[in-house]
N, C-alpha and C. Protein backbone atom coordinates (compact mmCIF):
# COMPACT_ATOMS: atom_id res chain seq x y z
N UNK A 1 0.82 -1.18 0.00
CA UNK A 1 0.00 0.00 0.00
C UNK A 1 0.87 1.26 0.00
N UNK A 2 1.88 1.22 0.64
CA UNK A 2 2.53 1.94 0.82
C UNK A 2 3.47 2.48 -0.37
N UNK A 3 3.91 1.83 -1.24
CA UNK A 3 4.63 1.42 -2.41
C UNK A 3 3.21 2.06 -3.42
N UNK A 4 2.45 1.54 -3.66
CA UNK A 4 1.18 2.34 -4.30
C UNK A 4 1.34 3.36 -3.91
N UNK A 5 1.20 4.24 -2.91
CA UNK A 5 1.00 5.56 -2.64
C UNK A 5 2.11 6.61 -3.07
N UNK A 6 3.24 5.32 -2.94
CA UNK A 6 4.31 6.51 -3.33
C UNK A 6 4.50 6.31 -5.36
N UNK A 7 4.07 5.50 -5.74
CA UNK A 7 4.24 5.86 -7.12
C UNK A 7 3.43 6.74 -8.06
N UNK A 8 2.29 6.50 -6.98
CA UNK A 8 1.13 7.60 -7.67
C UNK A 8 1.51 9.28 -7.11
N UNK A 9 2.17 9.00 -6.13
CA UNK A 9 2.98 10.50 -5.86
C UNK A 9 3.54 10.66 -6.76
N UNK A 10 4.46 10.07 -6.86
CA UNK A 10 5.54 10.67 -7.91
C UNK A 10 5.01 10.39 -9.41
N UNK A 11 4.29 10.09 -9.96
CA UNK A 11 3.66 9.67 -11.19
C UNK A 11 2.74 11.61 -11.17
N UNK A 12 2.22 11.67 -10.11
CA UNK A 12 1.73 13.12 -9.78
C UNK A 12 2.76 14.59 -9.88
N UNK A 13 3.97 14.02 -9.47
CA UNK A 13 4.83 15.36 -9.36
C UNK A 13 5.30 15.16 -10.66
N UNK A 14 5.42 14.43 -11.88
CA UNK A 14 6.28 14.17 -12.85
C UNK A 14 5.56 14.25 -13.92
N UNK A 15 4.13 14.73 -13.40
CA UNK A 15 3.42 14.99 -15.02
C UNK A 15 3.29 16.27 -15.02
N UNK A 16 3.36 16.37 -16.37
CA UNK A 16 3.50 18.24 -17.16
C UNK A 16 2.74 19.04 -16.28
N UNK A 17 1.17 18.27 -16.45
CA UNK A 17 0.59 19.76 -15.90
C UNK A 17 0.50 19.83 -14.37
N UNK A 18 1.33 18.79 -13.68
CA UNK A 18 2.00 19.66 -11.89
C UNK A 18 2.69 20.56 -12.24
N UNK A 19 3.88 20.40 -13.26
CA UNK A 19 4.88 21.40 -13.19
C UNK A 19 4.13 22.44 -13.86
N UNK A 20 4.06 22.62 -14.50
CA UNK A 20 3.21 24.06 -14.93
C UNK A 20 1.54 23.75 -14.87
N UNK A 21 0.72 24.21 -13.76
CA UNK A 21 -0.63 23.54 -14.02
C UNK A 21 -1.53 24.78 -14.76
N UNK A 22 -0.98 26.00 -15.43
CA UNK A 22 -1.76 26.56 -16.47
C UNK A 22 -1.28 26.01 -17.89
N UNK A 23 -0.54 24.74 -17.84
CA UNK A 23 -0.39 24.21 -19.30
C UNK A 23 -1.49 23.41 -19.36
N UNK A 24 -1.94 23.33 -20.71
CA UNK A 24 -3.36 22.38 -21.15
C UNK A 24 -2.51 21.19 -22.11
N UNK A 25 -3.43 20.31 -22.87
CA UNK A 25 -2.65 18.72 -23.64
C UNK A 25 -2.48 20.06 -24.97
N UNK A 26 -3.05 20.65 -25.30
CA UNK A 26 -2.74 21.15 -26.54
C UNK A 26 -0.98 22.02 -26.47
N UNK A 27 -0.49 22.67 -25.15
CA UNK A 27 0.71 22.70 -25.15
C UNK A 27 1.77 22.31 -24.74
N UNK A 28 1.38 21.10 -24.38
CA UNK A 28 2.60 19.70 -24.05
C UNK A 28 3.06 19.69 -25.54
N UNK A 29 4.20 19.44 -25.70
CA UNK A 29 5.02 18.85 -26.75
C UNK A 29 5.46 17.90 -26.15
N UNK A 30 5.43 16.88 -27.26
CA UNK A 30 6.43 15.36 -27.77
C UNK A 30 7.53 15.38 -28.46
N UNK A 31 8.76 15.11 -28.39
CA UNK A 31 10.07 15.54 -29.69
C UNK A 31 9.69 14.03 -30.26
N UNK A 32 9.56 14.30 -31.87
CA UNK A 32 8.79 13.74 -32.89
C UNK A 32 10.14 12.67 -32.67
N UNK A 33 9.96 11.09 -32.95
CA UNK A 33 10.94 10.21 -33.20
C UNK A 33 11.13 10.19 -34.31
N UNK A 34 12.70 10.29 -34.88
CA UNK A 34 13.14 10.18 -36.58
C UNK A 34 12.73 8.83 -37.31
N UNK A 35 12.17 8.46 -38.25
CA UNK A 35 11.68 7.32 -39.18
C UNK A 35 13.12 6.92 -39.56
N UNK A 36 13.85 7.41 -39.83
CA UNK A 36 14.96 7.22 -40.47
C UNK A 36 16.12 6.47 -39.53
N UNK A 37 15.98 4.92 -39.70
CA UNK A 37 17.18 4.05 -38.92
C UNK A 37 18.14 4.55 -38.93
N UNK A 38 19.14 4.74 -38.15
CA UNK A 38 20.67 5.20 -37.71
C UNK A 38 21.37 4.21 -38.81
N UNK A 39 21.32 2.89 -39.39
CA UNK A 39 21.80 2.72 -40.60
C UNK A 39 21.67 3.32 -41.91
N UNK A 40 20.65 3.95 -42.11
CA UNK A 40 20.50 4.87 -43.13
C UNK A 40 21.48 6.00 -43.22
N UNK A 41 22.29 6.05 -42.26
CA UNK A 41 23.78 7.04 -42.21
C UNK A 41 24.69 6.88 -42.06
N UNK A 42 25.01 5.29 -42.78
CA UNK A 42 26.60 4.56 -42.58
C UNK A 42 26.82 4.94 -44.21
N UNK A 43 28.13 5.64 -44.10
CA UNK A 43 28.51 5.80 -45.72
C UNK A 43 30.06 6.09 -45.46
N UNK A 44 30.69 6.19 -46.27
CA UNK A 44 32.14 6.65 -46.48
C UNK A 44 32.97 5.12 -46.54
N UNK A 45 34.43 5.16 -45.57
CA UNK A 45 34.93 4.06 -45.40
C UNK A 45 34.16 2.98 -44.56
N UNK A 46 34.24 1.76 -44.74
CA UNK A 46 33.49 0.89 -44.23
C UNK A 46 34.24 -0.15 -44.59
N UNK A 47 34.58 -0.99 -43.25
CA UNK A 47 35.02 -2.61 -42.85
C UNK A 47 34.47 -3.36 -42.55
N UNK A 48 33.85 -4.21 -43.23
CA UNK A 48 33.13 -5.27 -43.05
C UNK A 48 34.07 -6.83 -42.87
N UNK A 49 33.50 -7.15 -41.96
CA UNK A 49 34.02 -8.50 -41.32
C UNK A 49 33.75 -9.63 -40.99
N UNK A 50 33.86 -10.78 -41.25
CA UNK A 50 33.05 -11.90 -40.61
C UNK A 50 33.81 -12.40 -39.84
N UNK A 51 35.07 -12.03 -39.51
CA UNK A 51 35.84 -12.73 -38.19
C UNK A 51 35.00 -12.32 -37.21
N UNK A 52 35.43 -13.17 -36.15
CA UNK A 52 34.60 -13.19 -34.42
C UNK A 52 35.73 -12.36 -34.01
N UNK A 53 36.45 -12.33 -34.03
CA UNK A 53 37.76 -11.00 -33.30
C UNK A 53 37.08 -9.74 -33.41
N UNK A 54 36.89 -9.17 -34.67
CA UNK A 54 36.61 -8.24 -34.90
C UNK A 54 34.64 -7.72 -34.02
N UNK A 55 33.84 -8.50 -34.07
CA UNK A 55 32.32 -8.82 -33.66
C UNK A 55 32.13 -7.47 -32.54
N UNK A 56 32.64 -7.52 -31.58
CA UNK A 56 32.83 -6.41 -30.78
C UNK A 56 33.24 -4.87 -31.01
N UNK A 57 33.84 -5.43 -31.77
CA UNK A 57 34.42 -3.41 -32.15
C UNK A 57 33.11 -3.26 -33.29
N UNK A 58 32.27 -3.98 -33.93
CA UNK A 58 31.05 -3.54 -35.47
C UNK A 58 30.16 -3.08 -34.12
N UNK A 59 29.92 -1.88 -35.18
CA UNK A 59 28.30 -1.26 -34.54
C UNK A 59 26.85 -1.81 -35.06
N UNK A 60 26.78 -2.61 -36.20
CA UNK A 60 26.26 -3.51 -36.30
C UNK A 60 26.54 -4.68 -36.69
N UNK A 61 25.53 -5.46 -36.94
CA UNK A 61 25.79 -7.11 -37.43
C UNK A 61 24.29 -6.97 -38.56
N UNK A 62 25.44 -7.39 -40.01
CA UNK A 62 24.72 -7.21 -41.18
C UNK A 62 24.52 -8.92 -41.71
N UNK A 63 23.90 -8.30 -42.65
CA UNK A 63 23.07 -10.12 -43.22
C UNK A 63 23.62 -9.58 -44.82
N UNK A 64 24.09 -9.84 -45.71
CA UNK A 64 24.71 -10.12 -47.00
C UNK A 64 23.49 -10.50 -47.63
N UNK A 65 22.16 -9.51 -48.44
CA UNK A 65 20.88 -9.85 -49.11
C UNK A 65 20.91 -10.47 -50.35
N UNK A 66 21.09 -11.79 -50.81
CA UNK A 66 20.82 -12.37 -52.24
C UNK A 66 19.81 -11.54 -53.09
N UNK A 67 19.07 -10.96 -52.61
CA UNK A 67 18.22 -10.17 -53.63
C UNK A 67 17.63 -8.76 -53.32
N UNK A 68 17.91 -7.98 -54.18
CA UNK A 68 17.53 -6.62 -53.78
C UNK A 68 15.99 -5.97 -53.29
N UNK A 69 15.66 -7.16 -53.59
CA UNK A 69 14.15 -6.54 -53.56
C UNK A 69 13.79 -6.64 -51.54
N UNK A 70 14.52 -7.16 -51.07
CA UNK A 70 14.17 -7.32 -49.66
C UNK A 70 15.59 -7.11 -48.62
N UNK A 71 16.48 -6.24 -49.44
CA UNK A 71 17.67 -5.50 -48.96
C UNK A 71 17.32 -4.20 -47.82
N UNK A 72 17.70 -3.46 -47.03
CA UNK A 72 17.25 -2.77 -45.88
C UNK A 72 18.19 -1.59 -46.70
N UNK A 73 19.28 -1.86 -46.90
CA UNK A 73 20.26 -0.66 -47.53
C UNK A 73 21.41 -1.66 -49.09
N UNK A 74 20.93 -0.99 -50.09
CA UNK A 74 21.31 -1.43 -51.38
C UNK A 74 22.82 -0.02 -51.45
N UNK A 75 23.99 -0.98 -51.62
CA UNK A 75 25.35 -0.93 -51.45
C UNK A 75 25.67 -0.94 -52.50
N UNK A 76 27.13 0.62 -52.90
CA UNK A 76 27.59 0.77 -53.78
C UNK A 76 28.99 0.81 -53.54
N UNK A 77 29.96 0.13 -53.94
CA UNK A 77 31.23 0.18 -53.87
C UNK A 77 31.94 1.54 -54.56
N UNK A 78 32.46 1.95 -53.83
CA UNK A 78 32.97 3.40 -54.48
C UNK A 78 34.32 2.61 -54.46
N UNK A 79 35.48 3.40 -55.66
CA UNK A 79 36.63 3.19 -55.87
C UNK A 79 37.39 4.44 -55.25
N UNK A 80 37.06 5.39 -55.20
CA UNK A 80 37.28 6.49 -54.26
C UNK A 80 36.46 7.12 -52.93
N UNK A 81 37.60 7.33 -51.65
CA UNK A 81 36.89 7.46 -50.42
C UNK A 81 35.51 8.70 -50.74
N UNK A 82 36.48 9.79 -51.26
CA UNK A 82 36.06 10.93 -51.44
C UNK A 82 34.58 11.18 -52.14
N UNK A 83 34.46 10.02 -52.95
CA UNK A 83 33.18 9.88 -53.53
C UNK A 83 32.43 9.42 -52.69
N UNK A 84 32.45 8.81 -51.75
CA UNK A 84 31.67 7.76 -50.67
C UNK A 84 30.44 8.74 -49.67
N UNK A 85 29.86 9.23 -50.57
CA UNK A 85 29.34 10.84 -49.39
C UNK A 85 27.91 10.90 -49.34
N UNK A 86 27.60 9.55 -49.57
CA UNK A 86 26.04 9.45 -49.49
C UNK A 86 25.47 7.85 -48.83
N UNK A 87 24.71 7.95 -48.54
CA UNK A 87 24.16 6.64 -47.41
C UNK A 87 24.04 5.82 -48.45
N UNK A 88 24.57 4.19 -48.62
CA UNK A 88 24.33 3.04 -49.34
C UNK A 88 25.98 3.19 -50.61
N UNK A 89 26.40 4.68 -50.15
CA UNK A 89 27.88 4.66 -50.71
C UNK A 89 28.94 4.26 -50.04
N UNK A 90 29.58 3.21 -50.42
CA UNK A 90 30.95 2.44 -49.29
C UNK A 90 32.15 2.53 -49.96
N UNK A 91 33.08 2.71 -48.85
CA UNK A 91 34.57 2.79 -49.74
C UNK A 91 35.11 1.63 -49.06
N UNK A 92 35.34 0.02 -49.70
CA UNK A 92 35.48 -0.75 -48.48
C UNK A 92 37.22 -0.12 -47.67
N UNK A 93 37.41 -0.32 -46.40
CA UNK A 93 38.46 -0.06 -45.76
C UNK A 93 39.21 -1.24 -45.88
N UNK A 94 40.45 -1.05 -45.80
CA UNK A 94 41.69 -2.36 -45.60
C UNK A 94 41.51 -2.76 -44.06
N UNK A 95 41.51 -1.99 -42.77
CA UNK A 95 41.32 -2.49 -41.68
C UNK A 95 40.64 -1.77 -41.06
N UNK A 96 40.01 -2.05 -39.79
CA UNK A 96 38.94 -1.53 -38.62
C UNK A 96 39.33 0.23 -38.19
N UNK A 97 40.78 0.16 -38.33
CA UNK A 97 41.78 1.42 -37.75
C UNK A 97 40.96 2.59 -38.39
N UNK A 98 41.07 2.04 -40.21
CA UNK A 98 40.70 3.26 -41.35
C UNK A 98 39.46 3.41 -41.62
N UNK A 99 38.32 3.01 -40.95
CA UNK A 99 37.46 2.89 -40.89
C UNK A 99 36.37 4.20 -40.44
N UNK A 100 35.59 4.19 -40.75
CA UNK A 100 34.56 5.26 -40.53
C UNK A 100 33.14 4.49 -39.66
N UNK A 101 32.96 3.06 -40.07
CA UNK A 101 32.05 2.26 -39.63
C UNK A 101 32.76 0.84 -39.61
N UNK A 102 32.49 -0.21 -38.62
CA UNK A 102 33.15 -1.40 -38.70
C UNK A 102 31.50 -2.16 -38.57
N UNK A 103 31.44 -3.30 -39.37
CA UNK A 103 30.31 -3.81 -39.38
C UNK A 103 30.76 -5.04 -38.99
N UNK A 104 30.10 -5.95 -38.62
CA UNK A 104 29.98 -7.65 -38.53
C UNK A 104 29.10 -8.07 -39.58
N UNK A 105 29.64 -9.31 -40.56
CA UNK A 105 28.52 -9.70 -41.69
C UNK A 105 28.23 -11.31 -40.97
N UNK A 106 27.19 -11.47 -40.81
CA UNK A 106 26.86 -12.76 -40.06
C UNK A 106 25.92 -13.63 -41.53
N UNK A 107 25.77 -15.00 -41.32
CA UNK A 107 25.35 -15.84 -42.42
C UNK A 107 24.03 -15.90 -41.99
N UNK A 108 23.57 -15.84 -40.47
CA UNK A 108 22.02 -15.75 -40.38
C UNK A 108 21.40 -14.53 -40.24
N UNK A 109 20.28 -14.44 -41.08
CA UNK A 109 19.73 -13.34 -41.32
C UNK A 109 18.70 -12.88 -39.81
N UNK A 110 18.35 -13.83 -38.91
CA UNK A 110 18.17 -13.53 -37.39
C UNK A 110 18.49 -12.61 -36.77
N UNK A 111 19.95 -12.86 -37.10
CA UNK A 111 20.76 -12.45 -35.92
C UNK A 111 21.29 -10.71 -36.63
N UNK A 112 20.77 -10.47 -37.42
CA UNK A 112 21.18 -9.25 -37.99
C UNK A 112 20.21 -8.57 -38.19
N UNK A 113 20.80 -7.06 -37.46
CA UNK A 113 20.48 -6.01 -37.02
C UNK A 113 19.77 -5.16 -38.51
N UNK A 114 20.29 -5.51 -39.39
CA UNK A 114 19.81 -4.83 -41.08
C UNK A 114 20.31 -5.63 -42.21
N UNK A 115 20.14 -6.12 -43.67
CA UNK A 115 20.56 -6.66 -44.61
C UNK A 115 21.18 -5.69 -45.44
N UNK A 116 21.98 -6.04 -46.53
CA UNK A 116 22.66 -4.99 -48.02
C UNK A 116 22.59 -5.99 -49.03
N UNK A 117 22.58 -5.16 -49.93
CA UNK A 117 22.83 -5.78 -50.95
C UNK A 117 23.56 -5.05 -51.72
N UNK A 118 24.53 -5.48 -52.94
CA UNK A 118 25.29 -4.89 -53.86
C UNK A 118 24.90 -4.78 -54.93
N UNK A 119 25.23 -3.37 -55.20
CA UNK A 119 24.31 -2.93 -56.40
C UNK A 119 25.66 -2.53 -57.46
N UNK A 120 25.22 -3.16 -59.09
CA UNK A 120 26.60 -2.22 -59.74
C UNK A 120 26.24 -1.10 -60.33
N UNK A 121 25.07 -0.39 -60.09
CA UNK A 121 25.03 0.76 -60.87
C UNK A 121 24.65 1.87 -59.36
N UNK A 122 25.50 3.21 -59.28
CA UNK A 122 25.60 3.96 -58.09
C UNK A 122 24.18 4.91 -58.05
N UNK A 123 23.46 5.18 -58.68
CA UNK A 123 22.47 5.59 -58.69
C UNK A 123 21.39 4.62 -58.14
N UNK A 124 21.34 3.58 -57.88
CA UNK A 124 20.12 2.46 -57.45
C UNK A 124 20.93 2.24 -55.63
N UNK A 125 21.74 3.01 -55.31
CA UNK A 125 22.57 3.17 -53.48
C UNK A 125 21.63 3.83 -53.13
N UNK A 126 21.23 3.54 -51.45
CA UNK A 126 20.27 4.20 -50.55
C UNK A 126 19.65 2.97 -49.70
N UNK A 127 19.05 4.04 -48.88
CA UNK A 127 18.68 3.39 -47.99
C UNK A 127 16.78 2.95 -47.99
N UNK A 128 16.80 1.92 -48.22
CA UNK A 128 15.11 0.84 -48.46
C UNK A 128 14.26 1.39 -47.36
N UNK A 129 14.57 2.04 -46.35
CA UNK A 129 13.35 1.68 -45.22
C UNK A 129 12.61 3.62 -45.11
């Protein structure tokens, strides 16, 4: 009972209109959540890896998509870093060091956080979701 009383206290001191009680629902604000996955902004150099050494240092764990049509982010190999300046544009890196993003590529599609696929024409790069 006691435990009840105190959450509905504080459930009381922690809503908007205690702290200001001439605010109404029409001037509460919400900060809008972005649609746009935090993978939708991996671009430049990029190391992709399927060693287990490496698993820990990737900010994600990717799935390698056989077909584009159900890819999350459709991948363009750039031959220059400098070109690499748009989301689904990759410059692959030689190691984790030169890297801008370190990924993990895992064989089950479960266990991964987003899919790619490789695209050879740079205009069809971006991000699916």
């Amino acid at each position: 009972m006691l435990v009840s009383l105190l959450l509905s206290l504080f459930s009381f001191l922690w809503h908007p209109a205690a702290i200001n009680p001439r605010a109404n629902a029409s001037e509460i604000t919400i900060n809008p959540v972005s649609r746009n996955p935090e993978f939708c902004n991996i671009y430049g150099s990029v190391f992709l890896t399927s060693d287990p050494k490496y698993k820990r240092l990737a900010r994600y764990t990717v799935y390698l998509e056989p077909e584009e049509a159900f890819a999350n982010l459709v991948v363009f190999k750039e031959e220059n870093k400098l070109f690499a300046d748009n989301p689904g544009l990759w410059y692959p890196a030689s190691g984790y060091d030169f890297a801008d993003h370190v990924l993990f590529l895992t064989t089950n599609r479960a266990f991964a956080d987003f899919s790619i696929y490789y695209t050879k024409s740079r205009s069809f790069a971006g991000c699916r979701e």
